[in-house]
mmCIF file of C-alpha atoms in Angstrom:
data_model
loop_
_atom_site.group_PDB
_atom_site.id
_atom_site.type_symbol
_atom_site.label_atom_id
_atom_site.label_comp_id
_atom_site.label_asym_id
_atom_site.label_seq_id
_atom_site.Cartn_x
_atom_site.Cartn_y
_atom_site.Cartn_z
ATOM 1 C CA MET T 1 90.263 150.082 133.995
ATOM 2 C CA GLY T 2 90.134 149.916 130.178
ATOM 3 C CA ILE T 3 93.897 150.459 129.808
ATOM 4 C CA ALA T 4 94.677 147.837 132.460
ATOM 5 C CA GLU T 5 92.341 145.335 130.782
ATOM 6 C CA ASN T 6 93.879 146.000 127.367
ATOM 7 C CA THR T 7 97.364 145.516 128.799
ATOM 8 C CA LYS T 8 96.392 142.113 130.190
ATOM 9 C CA GLY T 9 94.908 141.120 126.841
ATOM 10 C CA LEU T 10 98.006 142.356 124.994
ATOM 11 C CA VAL T 11 100.399 140.413 127.248
ATOM 12 C CA LEU T 12 98.298 137.262 126.911
ATOM 13 C CA ALA T 13 98.056 137.618 123.119
ATOM 14 C CA VAL T 14 101.832 138.057 122.783
ATOM 15 C CA ALA T 15 102.459 135.129 125.143
ATOM 16 C CA SER T 16 100.014 133.063 123.110
ATOM 17 C CA GLY T 17 101.913 133.823 119.902
ATOM 18 C CA ALA T 18 105.226 132.889 121.559
ATOM 19 C CA PHE T 19 103.919 129.583 122.949
ATOM 20 C CA ILE T 20 102.133 128.562 119.749
ATOM 21 C CA GLY T 21 105.107 129.541 117.585
ATOM 22 C CA ALA T 22 107.469 127.545 119.806
ATOM 23 C CA SER T 23 105.090 124.574 119.773
ATOM 24 C CA PHE T 24 105.483 124.250 115.993
ATOM 25 C CA ILE T 25 109.243 123.855 116.402
ATOM 26 C CA LEU T 26 108.994 121.369 119.273
ATOM 27 C CA LYS T 27 106.543 119.224 117.335
ATOM 28 C CA LYS T 28 108.673 119.477 114.203
ATOM 29 C CA LYS T 29 111.751 118.277 116.094
ATOM 30 C CA GLY T 30 109.683 115.484 117.621
ATOM 31 C CA LEU T 31 108.491 114.441 114.171
ATOM 32 C CA LYS T 32 112.060 114.443 112.860
ATOM 33 C CA GLN T 33 113.249 112.274 115.728
ATOM 34 C CA ALA T 34 110.333 109.902 115.195
ATOM 35 C CA ALA T 35 111.188 109.608 111.483
ATOM 36 C CA THR T 36 114.657 108.293 112.358
ATOM 37 C CA HIS T 37 113.214 105.487 114.495
ATOM 38 C CA GLY T 38 110.035 104.559 112.643
ATOM 39 C CA THR T 39 107.528 105.459 109.937
ATOM 40 C CA ARG T 40 107.119 109.153 109.120
ATOM 41 C CA ALA T 41 103.842 110.790 110.176
ATOM 42 C CA GLY T 42 103.355 111.960 106.595
ATOM 43 C CA VAL T 43 102.921 108.383 105.399
ATOM 44 C CA GLY T 44 100.754 107.167 108.256
ATOM 45 C CA GLY T 45 103.254 106.532 111.040
ATOM 46 C CA HIS T 46 102.494 107.214 114.693
ATOM 47 C CA SER T 47 105.912 106.759 116.281
ATOM 48 C CA TYR T 48 105.907 110.503 117.077
ATOM 49 C CA LEU T 49 103.512 109.687 119.923
ATOM 50 C CA LEU T 50 106.481 108.205 121.774
ATOM 51 C CA GLN T 51 108.571 111.362 121.422
ATOM 52 C CA PRO T 52 108.716 113.664 124.510
ATOM 53 C CA LEU T 53 109.466 116.673 122.290
ATOM 54 C CA TRP T 54 106.262 116.167 120.312
ATOM 55 C CA TRP T 55 104.229 116.034 123.518
ATOM 56 C CA ALA T 56 106.069 119.097 124.817
ATOM 57 C CA GLY T 57 104.938 120.848 121.651
ATOM 58 C CA MET T 58 101.341 119.777 122.242
ATOM 59 C CA VAL T 59 101.419 121.044 125.834
ATOM 60 C CA THR T 60 102.996 124.314 124.706
ATOM 61 C CA MET T 61 100.319 124.766 122.044
ATOM 62 C CA PHE T 62 97.578 124.079 124.605
ATOM 63 C CA ILE T 63 99.017 126.752 126.896
ATOM 64 C CA GLY T 64 99.139 129.162 123.972
ATOM 65 C CA GLU T 65 95.537 128.481 122.980
ATOM 66 C CA VAL T 66 94.364 128.996 126.574
ATOM 67 C CA ALA T 67 96.251 132.296 126.723
ATOM 68 C CA ASN T 68 94.629 133.325 123.429
ATOM 69 C CA PHE T 69 91.171 132.450 124.777
ATOM 70 C CA VAL T 70 91.720 134.489 127.942
ATOM 71 C CA ALA T 71 93.140 137.402 125.919
ATOM 72 C CA TYR T 72 89.748 137.843 124.237
ATOM 73 C CA ILE T 73 88.202 138.336 127.681
ATOM 74 C CA TYR T 74 90.369 141.352 128.440
ATOM 75 C CA ALA T 75 90.958 142.975 125.061
ATOM 76 C CA PRO T 76 88.931 143.619 121.883
ATOM 77 C CA ALA T 77 89.226 141.204 118.965
ATOM 78 C CA LEU T 78 90.586 144.139 116.944
ATOM 79 C CA LEU T 79 93.732 143.911 119.099
ATOM 80 C CA VAL T 80 93.986 140.171 119.801
ATOM 81 C CA THR T 81 93.192 138.591 116.414
ATOM 82 C CA PRO T 82 95.874 140.291 114.252
ATOM 83 C CA LEU T 83 98.516 139.471 116.885
ATOM 84 C CA GLY T 84 98.044 135.818 115.948
ATOM 85 C CA ALA T 85 100.629 136.563 113.239
ATOM 86 C CA LEU T 86 103.290 136.714 115.971
ATOM 87 C CA SER T 87 103.199 132.914 116.203
ATOM 88 C CA ILE T 88 104.356 132.756 112.577
ATOM 89 C CA ILE T 89 107.259 135.130 113.319
ATOM 90 C CA VAL T 90 108.348 133.128 116.385
ATOM 91 C CA SER T 91 108.128 129.897 114.429
ATOM 92 C CA ALA T 92 110.092 131.276 111.464
ATOM 93 C CA VAL T 93 112.871 132.717 113.668
ATOM 94 C CA LEU T 94 113.205 129.579 115.813
ATOM 95 C CA ALA T 95 113.197 127.396 112.696
ATOM 96 C CA HIS T 96 116.089 129.477 111.338
ATOM 97 C CA PHE T 97 118.246 128.826 114.419
ATOM 98 C CA LEU T 98 117.060 125.423 115.649
ATOM 99 C CA LEU T 99 115.985 123.617 112.484
ATOM 100 C CA LYS T 100 118.479 125.283 110.133
ATOM 101 C CA GLU T 101 115.604 126.354 107.854
ATOM 102 C CA LYS T 102 117.203 129.512 106.511
ATOM 103 C CA LEU T 103 115.130 132.675 106.767
ATOM 104 C CA GLN T 104 115.737 134.615 103.553
ATOM 105 C CA LYS T 105 115.765 138.404 103.205
ATOM 106 C CA MET T 106 112.153 138.524 102.010
ATOM 107 C CA GLY T 107 111.149 136.386 104.986
ATOM 108 C CA ILE T 108 112.905 138.821 107.326
ATOM 109 C CA LEU T 109 111.048 141.662 105.605
ATOM 110 C CA GLY T 110 107.780 139.781 106.234
ATOM 111 C CA CYS T 111 108.664 139.532 109.941
ATOM 112 C CA VAL T 112 109.410 143.255 110.058
ATOM 113 C CA PHE T 113 106.065 143.998 108.391
ATOM 114 C CA CYS T 114 104.230 141.889 110.987
ATOM 115 C CA ILE T 115 106.028 143.603 113.871
ATOM 116 C CA VAL T 116 105.484 147.138 112.540
ATOM 117 C CA GLY T 117 101.818 146.428 111.812
ATOM 118 C CA SER T 118 101.329 144.900 115.260
ATOM 119 C CA VAL T 119 102.902 147.940 116.943
ATOM 120 C CA LEU T 120 100.561 150.255 115.009
ATOM 121 C CA ILE T 121 97.545 148.205 116.068
ATOM 122 C CA VAL T 122 98.649 148.098 119.714
ATOM 123 C CA ILE T 123 99.265 151.867 119.856
ATOM 124 C CA HIS T 124 95.892 152.778 118.365
ATOM 125 C CA ALA T 125 93.752 149.864 119.622
ATOM 126 C CA PRO T 126 90.445 150.816 121.275
ATOM 127 C CA GLN T 127 89.907 150.171 124.962
ATOM 128 C CA GLU T 128 87.854 147.168 125.999
ATOM 129 C CA HIS T 129 84.361 148.045 127.230
ATOM 130 C CA THR T 130 83.640 146.802 130.736
ATOM 131 C CA LEU T 131 80.709 144.365 130.754
ATOM 132 C CA THR T 132 79.024 143.338 134.004
ATOM 133 C CA SER T 133 76.727 140.518 132.856
ATOM 134 C CA VAL T 134 76.060 138.138 130.007
ATOM 135 C CA GLN T 135 72.770 139.975 129.532
ATOM 136 C CA GLU T 136 74.721 143.026 128.366
ATOM 137 C CA ILE T 137 76.526 140.859 125.834
ATOM 138 C CA TRP T 138 73.185 139.482 124.691
ATOM 139 C CA ASP T 139 71.908 143.029 124.169
ATOM 140 C CA LEU T 140 74.953 143.709 121.984
ATOM 141 C CA ALA T 141 74.400 140.462 120.064
ATOM 142 C CA THR T 142 70.751 141.277 119.378
ATOM 143 C CA GLN T 143 71.234 144.838 118.163
ATOM 144 C CA PRO T 144 69.786 145.245 114.639
ATOM 145 C CA LEU T 145 73.070 145.816 112.799
ATOM 146 C CA PHE T 146 74.717 142.705 114.252
ATOM 147 C CA LEU T 147 71.607 140.631 113.558
ATOM 148 C CA VAL T 148 71.913 141.727 109.930
ATOM 149 C CA TYR T 149 75.544 140.543 109.968
ATOM 150 C CA VAL T 150 74.544 137.188 111.499
ATOM 151 C CA ALA T 151 71.707 136.733 109.003
ATOM 152 C CA ALA T 152 74.020 137.568 106.091
ATOM 153 C CA THR T 153 76.690 135.201 107.446
ATOM 154 C CA VAL T 154 74.294 132.294 107.908
ATOM 155 C CA SER T 155 72.769 132.892 104.459
ATOM 156 C CA VAL T 156 76.144 132.920 102.727
ATOM 157 C CA VAL T 157 77.315 129.839 104.644
ATOM 158 C CA LEU T 158 74.171 127.912 103.691
ATOM 159 C CA ALA T 159 74.577 128.971 100.052
ATOM 160 C CA LEU T 160 78.208 127.838 100.077
ATOM 161 C CA ILE T 161 77.362 124.491 101.679
ATOM 162 C CA LEU T 162 74.239 123.662 99.695
ATOM 163 C CA HIS T 163 74.984 125.162 96.291
ATOM 164 C CA PHE T 164 78.662 125.940 95.793
ATOM 165 C CA GLU T 165 80.400 123.124 97.687
ATOM 166 C CA PRO T 166 78.960 120.246 95.601
ATOM 167 C CA ARG T 167 79.899 122.061 92.378
ATOM 168 C CA TYR T 168 83.088 123.956 93.162
ATOM 169 C CA GLY T 169 84.383 122.684 96.525
ATOM 170 C CA GLN T 170 87.139 120.582 94.955
ATOM 171 C CA LYS T 171 88.078 123.297 92.459
ATOM 172 C CA ASN T 172 88.105 126.546 94.424
ATOM 173 C CA MET T 173 89.462 126.755 97.973
ATOM 174 C CA LEU T 174 87.475 129.949 98.664
ATOM 175 C CA VAL T 175 84.364 127.786 99.096
ATOM 176 C CA TYR T 176 85.798 125.871 102.070
ATOM 177 C CA LEU T 177 87.692 128.851 103.465
ATOM 178 C CA GLY T 178 84.649 131.093 103.131
ATOM 179 C CA ILE T 179 82.651 128.714 105.304
ATOM 180 C CA CYS T 180 85.502 128.466 107.848
ATOM 181 C CA SER T 181 86.077 132.211 108.026
ATOM 182 C CA LEU T 182 82.428 133.212 108.309
ATOM 183 C CA MET T 183 81.755 130.607 110.994
ATOM 184 C CA GLY T 184 85.026 131.581 112.646
ATOM 185 C CA SER T 185 83.916 135.172 113.133
ATOM 186 C CA LEU T 186 80.829 133.939 115.003
ATOM 187 C CA THR T 187 83.020 131.510 116.974
ATOM 188 C CA VAL T 188 85.175 134.352 118.290
ATOM 189 C CA MET T 189 82.157 136.454 119.271
ATOM 190 C CA SER T 190 80.576 133.506 121.108
ATOM 191 C CA THR T 191 83.867 132.485 122.707
ATOM 192 C CA LYS T 192 84.441 136.029 123.946
ATOM 193 C CA ALA T 193 80.942 136.010 125.505
ATOM 194 C CA ILE T 194 81.646 132.660 127.184
ATOM 195 C CA GLY T 195 84.998 133.897 128.463
ATOM 196 C CA ILE T 196 83.453 137.010 129.996
ATOM 197 C CA ALA T 197 80.728 134.863 131.591
ATOM 198 C CA ILE T 198 83.388 132.587 133.127
ATOM 199 C CA LYS T 199 85.386 135.587 134.368
ATOM 200 C CA LEU T 200 82.322 137.150 136.017
ATOM 201 C CA THR T 201 81.336 133.813 137.563
ATOM 202 C CA LEU T 202 84.813 133.376 139.073
ATOM 203 C CA GLU T 203 84.519 136.897 140.485
ATOM 204 C CA GLY T 204 81.361 135.829 142.330
ATOM 205 C CA ILE T 205 78.764 137.087 139.838
ATOM 206 C CA SER T 206 77.333 133.811 138.594
ATOM 207 C CA GLN T 207 76.300 133.753 134.936
ATOM 208 C CA ILE T 208 75.463 130.039 134.815
ATOM 209 C CA THR T 209 71.758 130.563 135.363
ATOM 210 C CA TYR T 210 71.436 132.841 132.349
ATOM 211 C CA PRO T 211 70.102 130.950 129.305
ATOM 212 C CA GLN T 212 72.141 133.303 127.116
ATOM 213 C CA THR T 213 75.349 131.764 128.483
ATOM 214 C CA TRP T 214 74.308 128.326 127.262
ATOM 215 C CA PHE T 215 73.127 129.760 123.951
ATOM 216 C CA PHE T 216 76.561 131.278 123.303
ATOM 217 C CA LEU T 217 78.173 127.962 124.283
ATOM 218 C CA THR T 218 75.948 126.069 121.838
ATOM 219 C CA VAL T 219 76.750 128.488 119.016
ATOM 220 C CA ALA T 220 80.480 128.208 119.747
ATOM 221 C CA VAL T 221 80.399 124.388 119.656
ATOM 222 C CA ILE T 222 78.429 124.299 116.379
ATOM 223 C CA CYS T 223 80.728 126.837 114.726
ATOM 224 C CA ILE T 224 83.909 125.098 115.914
ATOM 225 C CA VAL T 225 82.711 121.734 114.582
ATOM 226 C CA ALA T 226 81.883 123.344 111.231
ATOM 227 C CA GLN T 227 85.275 125.055 111.103
ATOM 228 C CA LEU T 228 87.068 121.798 111.902
ATOM 229 C CA ASN T 229 85.204 119.954 109.174
ATOM 230 C CA TYR T 230 85.693 122.442 106.349
ATOM 231 C CA LEU T 231 89.217 123.498 107.318
ATOM 232 C CA ASN T 232 90.292 119.860 107.181
ATOM 233 C CA LYS T 233 88.661 119.569 103.744
ATOM 234 C CA ALA T 234 90.574 122.626 102.542
ATOM 235 C CA LEU T 235 93.893 121.352 103.924
ATOM 236 C CA ASP T 236 93.311 117.901 102.451
ATOM 237 C CA THR T 237 92.419 119.257 98.999
ATOM 238 C CA PHE T 238 94.678 122.273 98.465
ATOM 239 C CA ASN T 239 98.270 123.273 99.116
ATOM 240 C CA THR T 240 98.756 124.287 102.760
ATOM 241 C CA ALA T 241 101.129 127.105 101.788
ATOM 242 C CA ILE T 242 98.247 128.760 99.932
ATOM 243 C CA VAL T 243 95.467 127.825 102.345
ATOM 244 C CA SER T 244 97.249 129.232 105.428
ATOM 245 C CA PRO T 245 97.685 132.896 104.404
ATOM 246 C CA VAL T 246 94.346 133.115 102.583
ATOM 247 C CA TYR T 247 92.505 131.676 105.585
ATOM 248 C CA TYR T 248 94.373 134.018 107.947
ATOM 249 C CA VAL T 249 93.397 137.051 105.873
ATOM 250 C CA MET T 250 89.735 136.043 105.537
ATOM 251 C CA PHE T 251 89.292 134.915 109.142
ATOM 252 C CA THR T 252 90.992 137.959 110.654
ATOM 253 C CA THR T 253 89.127 140.422 108.427
ATOM 254 C CA LEU T 254 85.689 138.948 109.144
ATOM 255 C CA THR T 255 86.412 138.623 112.880
ATOM 256 C CA ILE T 256 87.377 142.287 113.106
ATOM 257 C CA ILE T 257 84.256 143.319 111.162
ATOM 258 C CA ALA T 258 82.051 141.244 113.481
ATOM 259 C CA SER T 259 83.733 142.674 116.583
ATOM 260 C CA VAL T 260 83.467 146.258 115.354
ATOM 261 C CA ILE T 261 79.741 145.761 114.747
ATOM 262 C CA MET T 262 78.879 143.806 117.899
ATOM 263 C CA PHE T 263 81.151 145.387 120.508
ATOM 264 C CA LYS T 264 81.386 148.819 118.820
ATOM 265 C CA ASP T 265 85.196 148.751 119.047
ATOM 266 C CA TRP T 266 85.536 151.943 117.009
ATOM 267 C CA SER T 267 82.950 153.886 118.983
ATOM 268 C CA GLY T 268 84.514 157.078 120.305
ATOM 269 C CA GLN T 269 87.746 156.684 118.334
ATOM 270 C CA SER T 270 89.091 159.384 116.050
ATOM 271 C CA ALA T 271 89.292 158.904 112.299
ATOM 272 C CA SER T 272 93.102 158.979 112.474
ATOM 273 C CA SER T 273 93.190 156.166 115.047
ATOM 274 C CA ILE T 274 90.842 154.023 112.967
ATOM 275 C CA ALA T 275 92.912 154.696 109.842
ATOM 276 C CA SER T 276 96.101 153.754 111.709
ATOM 277 C CA GLU T 277 94.542 150.487 112.911
ATOM 278 C CA ILE T 278 93.473 149.618 109.367
ATOM 279 C CA CYS T 279 96.961 150.420 108.056
ATOM 280 C CA GLY T 280 98.509 148.279 110.782
ATOM 281 C CA PHE T 281 96.162 145.443 109.928
ATOM 282 C CA VAL T 282 97.003 145.636 106.213
ATOM 283 C CA ILE T 283 100.738 145.668 107.021
ATOM 284 C CA VAL T 284 100.373 142.568 109.229
ATOM 285 C CA LEU T 285 98.439 140.769 106.496
ATOM 286 C CA SER T 286 101.098 141.709 103.934
ATOM 287 C CA GLY T 287 103.868 140.434 106.193
ATOM 288 C CA THR T 288 102.029 137.170 106.840
ATOM 289 C CA ILE T 289 101.475 136.523 103.138
ATOM 290 C CA LEU T 290 105.097 137.439 102.365
ATOM 291 C CA LEU T 291 106.366 135.000 104.995
ATOM 292 C CA HIS T 292 104.255 132.132 103.656
ATOM 293 C CA VAL T 293 105.082 132.846 100.017
ATOM 294 C CA THR T 294 108.808 133.059 100.822
ATOM 295 C CA ARG T 295 108.826 129.765 102.724
ATOM 296 C CA GLU T 296 106.927 127.980 99.960
ATOM 297 C CA HIS T 297 109.279 129.408 97.319
ATOM 298 C CA GLU T 298 112.303 128.188 99.286
ATOM 299 C CA LYS T 299 110.803 124.726 99.731
ATOM 300 C CA SER T 300 109.983 124.503 96.032
ATOM 301 C CA ASN T 301 113.528 125.469 95.076
ATOM 302 C CA MET T 302 115.024 122.867 97.410
ATOM 303 C CA GLN T 303 112.863 119.988 96.286
ATOM 304 C CA GLY T 304 112.127 121.023 92.722
ATOM 305 C CA SER T 305 108.459 120.469 93.281
ATOM 306 C CA LEU T 306 106.215 123.467 92.675
ATOM 307 C CA THR T 307 102.499 123.092 93.119
ATOM 308 C CA TRP T 308 100.241 124.555 90.439
ATOM 309 C CA TYR T 309 96.494 124.614 90.160
ATOM 310 C CA ILE T 310 95.319 124.771 86.555
ATOM 311 C CA GLY T 311 91.632 124.540 85.572
ATOM 312 C CA GLU T 312 90.148 121.477 87.208
ATOM 313 C CA ASP T 313 93.467 119.629 87.663
ATOM 314 C CA LEU T 314 94.948 119.716 91.146
ATOM 315 C CA MET T 315 98.573 118.636 91.467
ATOM 316 C CA LYS T 316 100.134 118.422 94.920
ATOM 317 C CA GLY T 317 103.844 118.911 95.624
ATOM 318 C CA ILE T 318 105.939 116.940 98.064
ATOM 319 C CA GLU T 319 104.491 117.121 101.585
ATOM 320 C CA ASP T 320 106.004 119.696 103.913
ATOM 321 C CA GLU T 321 105.293 118.795 107.522
ATOM 322 C CA HIS T 322 106.387 122.203 108.773
ATOM 323 C CA LEU T 323 103.838 124.005 106.631
ATOM 324 C CA ASN T 324 101.162 121.578 107.741
ATOM 325 C CA LEU T 325 101.889 122.567 111.330
ATOM 326 C CA MET T 326 102.088 126.325 110.702
ATOM 327 C CA HIS T 327 98.491 127.341 111.292
ATOM 328 C CA SER T 328 97.494 130.463 113.212
ATOM 329 C CA SER T 329 96.339 130.224 116.786
ATOM 330 C CA TYR T 330 92.779 130.314 115.660
ATOM 331 C CA TYR T 331 93.276 127.094 113.576
ATOM 332 C CA VAL T 332 91.649 123.945 114.923
ATOM 333 C CA GLU T 333 94.158 121.070 115.017
ATOM 334 C CA LYS T 334 93.197 117.876 113.213
#
């Protein structure tokens, strides 16, 4: 049962990465076509709304996000979340062939890192525990260790919002991204609970009457709204090429920590398997950062505009629509 469930989650996560990665290219081509017939989106134009390719990209992204949501039902977050990097690989490769955005040797190395790390994670990933009711999920969510994690998360988020954001929000992107990542880890846990509740309900075991189901839904909505708000602030204030990899690293790390605590993903696994998963995760993160850094370096060389952040002065380079679209599957679209 566990192996079969993990396989479903793996297939859905890979499909999600492929759809989301392809959606970036479709939307990019739609934006380019729109720019030849009207005002560019980067300067306030909306002619892209008339482009079939842009809408095809939106539909493709929606399919990818749905696949990602369902993947969390069947497989642990430890397996699904890092595989979000596959969307970046798909996007980079398709951009090389379809958009003529050359993928340099370091970019290819980043892709290889992501693939190798993903394979390591898949090989050593823990099996998903079979849950038969939302009450079981509630019991996992109310275990002392996870309550400590939730309390620490909420405390840090409140401190960031009330104390650090007014003083350092416009100077240090870690303030906004810290809020997004911490809330994001709770979003994934709540979303996974909701997904399991929906799956059980469709199988004839109704979970609608459980108040816990609605509690998880409420938490998910609150966390998603908070993520949307502060992620948009980060993207509006800082360079997307820097925000994207840093957010991916923080979000993925905290989500895996939350999942390991709540769902006991590492329970029963050997030390070697856990070490291999951590190594795979680090390799994926390295590949993701390398890909983003390479693409930003190439863009800077082409346009002669390199963004620097010095002290309290923030200077933005020329807008790159492709980078603005290249968010991981767990990003909330503006």
